[in-house]
Amino acid sequence: RYETCVEKLAATGARVLLFTSYDLRLSPLLEPLRVRNNQFNRRVREVAQAHDALLVDHWAMRAYAHPRMWEPDRLHMSRHGHRYLAAAVLRTLAVDHTITLRDLGDIPRRTAREVWADEWDWWNGWVVPALGRRWRRMPEGHGLTAKWPEPIRPAAGMKRLARSR
């Protein structure tokens, strides 16, 4: 279905932009997901080539190995990750931009104890609750409240509004 969709879009004359997903190195226990993700990405590259689509190869972006590129859930990009990807998209589209990318510094060295403590926190804080929601057939985001429950005007300054709350 993915390739059929890309084929239909390309047939309209549109310039199609595809993305691979990131190299999921979440946890040694989840290595089978990484293998599957690699297979998916290989197929995305083939589809992009077959239909002359542009490709942002997120898998190949080594900058995303830095922990500051990710939110604590290890699945969603942080604001640094979003900025970096936005710059990559604009570069792929050959669009001039003014996005400045901050140097995040070296990846901090951690002891084995710190690594295992982080792993424990991640499993207990993110993975186990997510699996529990799936087992109970609860929708994603169940029990969460909206970050902005009332409509806002971004021009009013989201940071200023957030500080006032």
mmCIF file with all atom_site columns, C-alpha atoms in Angstrom:
data_model
loop_
_atom_site.group_PDB
_atom_site.id
_atom_site.type_symbol
_atom_site.label_atom_id
_atom_site.label_alt_id
_atom_site.label_comp_id
_atom_site.label_asym_id
_atom_site.label_entity_id
_atom_site.label_seq_id
_atom_site.pdbx_PDB_ins_code
_atom_site.Cartn_x
_atom_site.Cartn_y
_atom_site.Cartn_z
_atom_site.occupancy
_atom_site.B_iso_or_equiv
_atom_site.pdbx_formal_charge
_atom_site.auth_seq_id
_atom_site.auth_comp_id
_atom_site.auth_asym_id
_atom_site.auth_atom_id
_atom_site.pdbx_PDB_model_num
ATOM 1   C CA . ARG A 1 1   ? 0.000  0.000  0.000   1.00 0.00 ? 1   ARG A CA 1
ATOM 2   C CA . TYR A 1 2   ? 2.847  2.382  0.767   1.00 0.00 ? 2   TYR A CA 1
ATOM 3   C CA . GLU A 1 3   ? 4.393  2.054  -2.671  1.00 0.00 ? 3   GLU A CA 1
ATOM 4   C CA . THR A 1 4   ? 0.998  2.315  -4.357  1.00 0.00 ? 4   THR A CA 1
ATOM 5   C CA . CYS A 1 5   ? 0.382  5.583  -2.541  1.00 0.00 ? 5   CYS A CA 1
ATOM 6   C CA . VAL A 1 6   ? 3.804  6.963  -3.506  1.00 0.00 ? 6   VAL A CA 1
ATOM 7   C CA . GLU A 1 7   ? 3.263  5.846  -7.089  1.00 0.00 ? 7   GLU A CA 1
ATOM 8   C CA . LYS A 1 8   ? -0.092 7.663  -7.262  1.00 0.00 ? 8   LYS A CA 1
ATOM 9   C CA . LEU A 1 9   ? 1.385  10.835 -5.786  1.00 0.00 ? 9   LEU A CA 1
ATOM 10  C CA . ALA A 1 10  ? 4.363  10.771 -8.148  1.00 0.00 ? 10  ALA A CA 1
ATOM 11  C CA . ALA A 1 11  ? 2.032  10.231 -11.114 1.00 0.00 ? 11  ALA A CA 1
ATOM 12  C CA . THR A 1 12  ? 0.380  13.599 -10.407 1.00 0.00 ? 12  THR A CA 1
ATOM 13  C CA . GLY A 1 13  ? 3.696  15.342 -11.085 1.00 0.00 ? 13  GLY A CA 1
ATOM 14  C CA . ALA A 1 14  ? 4.142  16.198 -7.407  1.00 0.00 ? 14  ALA A CA 1
ATOM 15  C CA . ARG A 1 15  ? 7.657  16.063 -5.995  1.00 0.00 ? 15  ARG A CA 1
ATOM 16  C CA . VAL A 1 16  ? 7.384  13.384 -3.317  1.00 0.00 ? 16  VAL A CA 1
ATOM 17  C CA . LEU A 1 17  ? 9.501  13.554 -0.175  1.00 0.00 ? 17  LEU A CA 1
ATOM 18  C CA . LEU A 1 18  ? 9.961  10.351 1.837   1.00 0.00 ? 18  LEU A CA 1
ATOM 19  C CA . PHE A 1 19  ? 11.595 9.659  5.176   1.00 0.00 ? 19  PHE A CA 1
ATOM 20  C CA . THR A 1 20  ? 13.249 6.641  6.652   1.00 0.00 ? 20  THR A CA 1
ATOM 21  C CA . SER A 1 21  ? 12.690 6.183  10.359  1.00 0.00 ? 21  SER A CA 1
ATOM 22  C CA . TYR A 1 22  ? 15.455 6.536  12.874  1.00 0.00 ? 22  TYR A CA 1
ATOM 23  C CA . ASP A 1 23  ? 17.774 3.699  13.858  1.00 0.00 ? 23  ASP A CA 1
ATOM 24  C CA . LEU A 1 24  ? 15.867 2.455  16.896  1.00 0.00 ? 24  LEU A CA 1
ATOM 25  C CA . ARG A 1 25  ? 18.438 1.677  19.525  1.00 0.00 ? 25  ARG A CA 1
ATOM 26  C CA . LEU A 1 26  ? 16.018 1.922  22.386  1.00 0.00 ? 26  LEU A CA 1
ATOM 27  C CA . SER A 1 27  ? 17.161 -1.024 24.425  1.00 0.00 ? 27  SER A CA 1
ATOM 28  C CA . PRO A 1 28  ? 19.030 -4.294 23.840  1.00 0.00 ? 28  PRO A CA 1
ATOM 29  C CA . LEU A 1 29  ? 15.783 -6.064 24.741  1.00 0.00 ? 29  LEU A CA 1
ATOM 30  C CA . LEU A 1 30  ? 14.028 -4.445 21.782  1.00 0.00 ? 30  LEU A CA 1
ATOM 31  C CA . GLU A 1 31  ? 16.609 -5.411 19.140  1.00 0.00 ? 31  GLU A CA 1
ATOM 32  C CA . PRO A 1 32  ? 13.984 -7.326 17.061  1.00 0.00 ? 32  PRO A CA 1
ATOM 33  C CA . LEU A 1 33  ? 12.206 -3.986 16.470  1.00 0.00 ? 33  LEU A CA 1
ATOM 34  C CA . ARG A 1 34  ? 15.440 -2.512 15.150  1.00 0.00 ? 34  ARG A CA 1
ATOM 35  C CA . VAL A 1 35  ? 15.824 -5.360 12.650  1.00 0.00 ? 35  VAL A CA 1
ATOM 36  C CA . ARG A 1 36  ? 12.262 -4.838 11.435  1.00 0.00 ? 36  ARG A CA 1
ATOM 37  C CA . ASN A 1 37  ? 12.802 -1.083 11.243  1.00 0.00 ? 37  ASN A CA 1
ATOM 38  C CA . ASN A 1 38  ? 15.918 -1.642 9.122   1.00 0.00 ? 38  ASN A CA 1
ATOM 39  C CA . GLN A 1 39  ? 13.908 -3.796 6.696   1.00 0.00 ? 39  GLN A CA 1
ATOM 40  C CA . PHE A 1 40  ? 11.231 -1.099 6.461   1.00 0.00 ? 40  PHE A CA 1
ATOM 41  C CA . ASN A 1 41  ? 13.842 1.591  5.790   1.00 0.00 ? 41  ASN A CA 1
ATOM 42  C CA . ARG A 1 42  ? 15.511 -0.496 3.087   1.00 0.00 ? 42  ARG A CA 1
ATOM 43  C CA . ARG A 1 43  ? 12.129 -0.745 1.348   1.00 0.00 ? 43  ARG A CA 1
ATOM 44  C CA . VAL A 1 44  ? 11.478 3.017  1.710   1.00 0.00 ? 44  VAL A CA 1
ATOM 45  C CA . ARG A 1 45  ? 14.814 3.686  -0.038  1.00 0.00 ? 45  ARG A CA 1
ATOM 46  C CA . GLU A 1 46  ? 13.848 1.312  -2.864  1.00 0.00 ? 46  GLU A CA 1
ATOM 47  C CA . VAL A 1 47  ? 10.451 2.989  -3.277  1.00 0.00 ? 47  VAL A CA 1
ATOM 48  C CA . ALA A 1 48  ? 12.054 6.448  -3.292  1.00 0.00 ? 48  ALA A CA 1
ATOM 49  C CA . GLN A 1 49  ? 14.491 5.400  -5.987  1.00 0.00 ? 49  GLN A CA 1
ATOM 50  C CA . ALA A 1 50  ? 11.833 3.647  -8.094  1.00 0.00 ? 50  ALA A CA 1
ATOM 51  C CA . HIS A 1 51  ? 9.575  6.710  -8.113  1.00 0.00 ? 51  HIS A CA 1
ATOM 52  C CA . ASP A 1 52  ? 12.229 9.442  -8.212  1.00 0.00 ? 52  ASP A CA 1
ATOM 53  C CA . ALA A 1 53  ? 11.194 10.708 -4.788  1.00 0.00 ? 53  ALA A CA 1
ATOM 54  C CA . LEU A 1 54  ? 13.385 12.834 -2.570  1.00 0.00 ? 54  LEU A CA 1
ATOM 55  C CA . LEU A 1 55  ? 14.580 11.060 0.544   1.00 0.00 ? 55  LEU A CA 1
ATOM 56  C CA . VAL A 1 56  ? 15.458 12.302 4.001   1.00 0.00 ? 56  VAL A CA 1
ATOM 57  C CA . ASP A 1 57  ? 17.426 9.375  5.388   1.00 0.00 ? 57  ASP A CA 1
ATOM 58  C CA . HIS A 1 58  ? 16.821 9.759  9.112   1.00 0.00 ? 58  HIS A CA 1
ATOM 59  C CA . TRP A 1 59  ? 18.450 6.359  9.708   1.00 0.00 ? 59  TRP A CA 1
ATOM 60  C CA . ALA A 1 60  ? 21.790 7.728  8.464   1.00 0.00 ? 60  ALA A CA 1
ATOM 61  C CA . MET A 1 61  ? 21.770 10.876 10.622  1.00 0.00 ? 61  MET A CA 1
ATOM 62  C CA . ARG A 1 62  ? 24.387 10.149 13.280  1.00 0.00 ? 62  ARG A CA 1
ATOM 63  C CA . ALA A 1 63  ? 23.576 13.377 15.151  1.00 0.00 ? 63  ALA A CA 1
ATOM 64  C CA . TYR A 1 64  ? 20.502 11.602 16.506  1.00 0.00 ? 64  TYR A CA 1
ATOM 65  C CA . ALA A 1 65  ? 22.724 9.368  18.624  1.00 0.00 ? 65  ALA A CA 1
ATOM 66  C CA . HIS A 1 66  ? 22.930 12.302 21.051  1.00 0.00 ? 66  HIS A CA 1
ATOM 67  C CA . PRO A 1 67  ? 20.416 11.873 23.899  1.00 0.00 ? 67  PRO A CA 1
ATOM 68  C CA . ARG A 1 68  ? 19.450 15.573 23.787  1.00 0.00 ? 68  ARG A CA 1
ATOM 69  C CA . MET A 1 69  ? 17.859 14.965 20.371  1.00 0.00 ? 69  MET A CA 1
ATOM 70  C CA . TRP A 1 70  ? 15.140 12.900 22.071  1.00 0.00 ? 70  TRP A CA 1
ATOM 71  C CA . GLU A 1 71  ? 12.419 13.290 24.652  1.00 0.00 ? 71  GLU A CA 1
ATOM 72  C CA . PRO A 1 72  ? 12.625 11.024 27.719  1.00 0.00 ? 72  PRO A CA 1
ATOM 73  C CA . ASP A 1 73  ? 10.350 8.439  26.058  1.00 0.00 ? 73  ASP A CA 1
ATOM 74  C CA . ARG A 1 74  ? 13.132 7.829  23.488  1.00 0.00 ? 74  ARG A CA 1
ATOM 75  C CA . LEU A 1 75  ? 10.555 7.797  20.680  1.00 0.00 ? 75  LEU A CA 1
ATOM 76  C CA . HIS A 1 76  ? 9.776  11.457 20.111  1.00 0.00 ? 76  HIS A CA 1
ATOM 77  C CA . MET A 1 77  ? 12.275 14.065 19.067  1.00 0.00 ? 77  MET A CA 1
ATOM 78  C CA . SER A 1 78  ? 13.130 16.962 21.334  1.00 0.00 ? 78  SER A CA 1
ATOM 79  C CA . ARG A 1 79  ? 13.063 20.512 20.008  1.00 0.00 ? 79  ARG A CA 1
ATOM 80  C CA . HIS A 1 80  ? 16.720 20.017 19.008  1.00 0.00 ? 80  HIS A CA 1
ATOM 81  C CA . GLY A 1 81  ? 15.762 16.899 17.071  1.00 0.00 ? 81  GLY A CA 1
ATOM 82  C CA . HIS A 1 82  ? 12.916 18.716 15.323  1.00 0.00 ? 82  HIS A CA 1
ATOM 83  C CA . ARG A 1 83  ? 15.146 21.641 14.358  1.00 0.00 ? 83  ARG A CA 1
ATOM 84  C CA . TYR A 1 84  ? 17.797 19.307 12.991  1.00 0.00 ? 84  TYR A CA 1
ATOM 85  C CA . LEU A 1 85  ? 15.246 17.359 10.946  1.00 0.00 ? 85  LEU A CA 1
ATOM 86  C CA . ALA A 1 86  ? 13.620 20.567 9.659   1.00 0.00 ? 86  ALA A CA 1
ATOM 87  C CA . ALA A 1 87  ? 17.035 21.753 8.449   1.00 0.00 ? 87  ALA A CA 1
ATOM 88  C CA . ALA A 1 88  ? 17.612 18.365 6.775   1.00 0.00 ? 88  ALA A CA 1
ATOM 89  C CA . VAL A 1 89  ? 14.241 18.591 4.999   1.00 0.00 ? 89  VAL A CA 1
ATOM 90  C CA . LEU A 1 90  ? 14.975 22.092 3.734   1.00 0.00 ? 90  LEU A CA 1
ATOM 91  C CA . ARG A 1 91  ? 18.460 21.017 2.618   1.00 0.00 ? 91  ARG A CA 1
ATOM 92  C CA . THR A 1 92  ? 16.936 18.056 0.739   1.00 0.00 ? 92  THR A CA 1
ATOM 93  C CA . LEU A 1 93  ? 14.433 20.389 -0.914  1.00 0.00 ? 93  LEU A CA 1
ATOM 94  C CA . ALA A 1 94  ? 17.294 22.805 -1.754  1.00 0.00 ? 94  ALA A CA 1
ATOM 95  C CA . VAL A 1 95  ? 15.534 25.596 0.132   1.00 0.00 ? 95  VAL A CA 1
ATOM 96  C CA . ASP A 1 96  ? 17.616 28.306 1.778   1.00 0.00 ? 96  ASP A CA 1
ATOM 97  C CA . HIS A 1 97  ? 16.879 28.662 5.472   1.00 0.00 ? 97  HIS A CA 1
ATOM 98  C CA . THR A 1 98  ? 18.058 30.394 8.601   1.00 0.00 ? 98  THR A CA 1
ATOM 99  C CA . ILE A 1 99  ? 17.725 27.485 11.011  1.00 0.00 ? 99  ILE A CA 1
ATOM 100 C CA . THR A 1 100 ? 20.729 27.450 13.296  1.00 0.00 ? 100 THR A CA 1
ATOM 101 C CA . LEU A 1 101 ? 21.694 24.166 14.848  1.00 0.00 ? 101 LEU A CA 1
ATOM 102 C CA . ARG A 1 102 ? 23.169 24.283 18.328  1.00 0.00 ? 102 ARG A CA 1
ATOM 103 C CA . ASP A 1 103 ? 26.191 22.232 19.196  1.00 0.00 ? 103 ASP A CA 1
ATOM 104 C CA . LEU A 1 104 ? 24.890 19.787 21.775  1.00 0.00 ? 104 LEU A CA 1
ATOM 105 C CA . GLY A 1 105 ? 28.376 18.942 22.954  1.00 0.00 ? 105 GLY A CA 1
ATOM 106 C CA . ASP A 1 106 ? 29.861 15.520 23.393  1.00 0.00 ? 106 ASP A CA 1
ATOM 107 C CA . ILE A 1 107 ? 27.686 12.641 24.459  1.00 0.00 ? 107 ILE A CA 1
ATOM 108 C CA . PRO A 1 108 ? 28.243 12.380 28.201  1.00 0.00 ? 108 PRO A CA 1
ATOM 109 C CA . ARG A 1 109 ? 30.179 9.347  29.364  1.00 0.00 ? 109 ARG A CA 1
ATOM 110 C CA . ARG A 1 110 ? 28.170 7.275  31.813  1.00 0.00 ? 110 ARG A CA 1
ATOM 111 C CA . THR A 1 111 ? 29.018 4.455  34.103  1.00 0.00 ? 111 THR A CA 1
ATOM 112 C CA . ALA A 1 112 ? 27.377 1.063  33.661  1.00 0.00 ? 112 ALA A CA 1
ATOM 113 C CA . ARG A 1 113 ? 25.397 1.802  36.814  1.00 0.00 ? 113 ARG A CA 1
ATOM 114 C CA . GLU A 1 114 ? 24.027 5.050  35.296  1.00 0.00 ? 114 GLU A CA 1
ATOM 115 C CA . VAL A 1 115 ? 23.151 3.260  32.053  1.00 0.00 ? 115 VAL A CA 1
ATOM 116 C CA . TRP A 1 116 ? 21.246 0.535  33.909  1.00 0.00 ? 116 TRP A CA 1
ATOM 117 C CA . ALA A 1 117 ? 19.514 3.089  36.158  1.00 0.00 ? 117 ALA A CA 1
ATOM 118 C CA . ASP A 1 118 ? 18.348 5.018  33.068  1.00 0.00 ? 118 ASP A CA 1
ATOM 119 C CA . GLU A 1 119 ? 17.225 1.773  31.446  1.00 0.00 ? 119 GLU A CA 1
ATOM 120 C CA . TRP A 1 120 ? 15.274 0.806  34.564  1.00 0.00 ? 120 TRP A CA 1
ATOM 121 C CA . ASP A 1 121 ? 13.618 4.240  34.740  1.00 0.00 ? 121 ASP A CA 1
ATOM 122 C CA . TRP A 1 122 ? 12.722 4.123  31.053  1.00 0.00 ? 122 TRP A CA 1
ATOM 123 C CA . TRP A 1 123 ? 11.180 0.657  31.230  1.00 0.00 ? 123 TRP A CA 1
ATOM 124 C CA . ASN A 1 124 ? 9.181  1.506  34.353  1.00 0.00 ? 124 ASN A CA 1
ATOM 125 C CA . GLY A 1 125 ? 8.267  5.034  33.355  1.00 0.00 ? 125 GLY A CA 1
ATOM 126 C CA . TRP A 1 126 ? 7.468  4.532  29.655  1.00 0.00 ? 126 TRP A CA 1
ATOM 127 C CA . VAL A 1 127 ? 7.496  0.975  28.353  1.00 0.00 ? 127 VAL A CA 1
ATOM 128 C CA . VAL A 1 128 ? 5.548  -0.868 31.075  1.00 0.00 ? 128 VAL A CA 1
ATOM 129 C CA . PRO A 1 129 ? 2.771  1.784  31.221  1.00 0.00 ? 129 PRO A CA 1
ATOM 130 C CA . ALA A 1 130 ? 2.491  1.775  27.401  1.00 0.00 ? 130 ALA A CA 1
ATOM 131 C CA . LEU A 1 131 ? 2.269  -2.021 27.302  1.00 0.00 ? 131 LEU A CA 1
ATOM 132 C CA . GLY A 1 132 ? -0.296 -1.935 30.112  1.00 0.00 ? 132 GLY A CA 1
ATOM 133 C CA . ARG A 1 133 ? -2.477 0.475  28.124  1.00 0.00 ? 133 ARG A CA 1
ATOM 134 C CA . ARG A 1 134 ? -2.245 -1.805 25.086  1.00 0.00 ? 134 ARG A CA 1
ATOM 135 C CA . TRP A 1 135 ? -3.149 -4.900 27.094  1.00 0.00 ? 135 TRP A CA 1
ATOM 136 C CA . ARG A 1 136 ? -6.154 -3.059 28.547  1.00 0.00 ? 136 ARG A CA 1
ATOM 137 C CA . ARG A 1 137 ? -7.029 -1.799 25.048  1.00 0.00 ? 137 ARG A CA 1
ATOM 138 C CA . MET A 1 138 ? -6.880 1.808  26.164  1.00 0.00 ? 138 MET A CA 1
ATOM 139 C CA . PRO A 1 139 ? -6.355 4.401  23.440  1.00 0.00 ? 139 PRO A CA 1
ATOM 140 C CA . GLU A 1 140 ? -3.033 6.227  23.197  1.00 0.00 ? 140 GLU A CA 1
ATOM 141 C CA . GLY A 1 141 ? -3.095 9.285  25.402  1.00 0.00 ? 141 GLY A CA 1
ATOM 142 C CA . HIS A 1 142 ? -5.812 7.921  27.667  1.00 0.00 ? 142 HIS A CA 1
ATOM 143 C CA . GLY A 1 143 ? -6.056 10.090 30.757  1.00 0.00 ? 143 GLY A CA 1
ATOM 144 C CA . LEU A 1 144 ? -3.821 12.828 29.365  1.00 0.00 ? 144 LEU A CA 1
ATOM 145 C CA . THR A 1 145 ? -4.978 16.425 29.260  1.00 0.00 ? 145 THR A CA 1
ATOM 146 C CA . ALA A 1 146 ? -4.349 18.809 26.419  1.00 0.00 ? 146 ALA A CA 1
ATOM 147 C CA . LYS A 1 147 ? -1.257 20.981 26.693  1.00 0.00 ? 147 LYS A CA 1
ATOM 148 C CA . TRP A 1 148 ? -3.326 23.910 25.444  1.00 0.00 ? 148 TRP A CA 1
ATOM 149 C CA . PRO A 1 149 ? -6.968 23.109 26.347  1.00 0.00 ? 149 PRO A CA 1
ATOM 150 C CA . GLU A 1 150 ? -8.129 26.534 25.161  1.00 0.00 ? 150 GLU A CA 1
ATOM 151 C CA . PRO A 1 151 ? -7.316 27.694 21.620  1.00 0.00 ? 151 PRO A CA 1
ATOM 152 C CA . ILE A 1 152 ? -4.377 30.093 21.560  1.00 0.00 ? 152 ILE A CA 1
ATOM 153 C CA . ARG A 1 153 ? -2.946 32.493 19.072  1.00 0.00 ? 153 ARG A CA 1
ATOM 154 C CA . PRO A 1 154 ? 0.690  31.504 18.438  1.00 0.00 ? 154 PRO A CA 1
ATOM 155 C CA . ALA A 1 155 ? 1.465  35.102 17.542  1.00 0.00 ? 155 ALA A CA 1
ATOM 156 C CA . ALA A 1 156 ? 0.634  35.995 21.158  1.00 0.00 ? 156 ALA A CA 1
ATOM 157 C CA . GLY A 1 157 ? 3.779  34.156 22.158  1.00 0.00 ? 157 GLY A CA 1
ATOM 158 C CA . MET A 1 158 ? 3.502  30.564 23.326  1.00 0.00 ? 158 MET A CA 1
ATOM 159 C CA . LYS A 1 159 ? 6.449  30.888 25.715  1.00 0.00 ? 159 LYS A CA 1
ATOM 160 C CA . ARG A 1 160 ? 4.867  33.926 27.363  1.00 0.00 ? 160 ARG A CA 1
ATOM 161 C CA . LEU A 1 161 ? 1.524  32.115 27.664  1.00 0.00 ? 161 LEU A CA 1
ATOM 162 C CA . ALA A 1 162 ? 3.236  29.052 29.124  1.00 0.00 ? 162 ALA A CA 1
ATOM 163 C CA . ARG A 1 163 ? 5.050  31.164 31.731  1.00 0.00 ? 163 ARG A CA 1
ATOM 164 C CA . SER A 1 164 ? 1.803  32.852 32.746  1.00 0.00 ? 164 SER A CA 1
ATOM 165 C CA . ARG A 1 165 ? 0.212  29.466 33.462  1.00 0.00 ? 165 ARG A CA 1
#
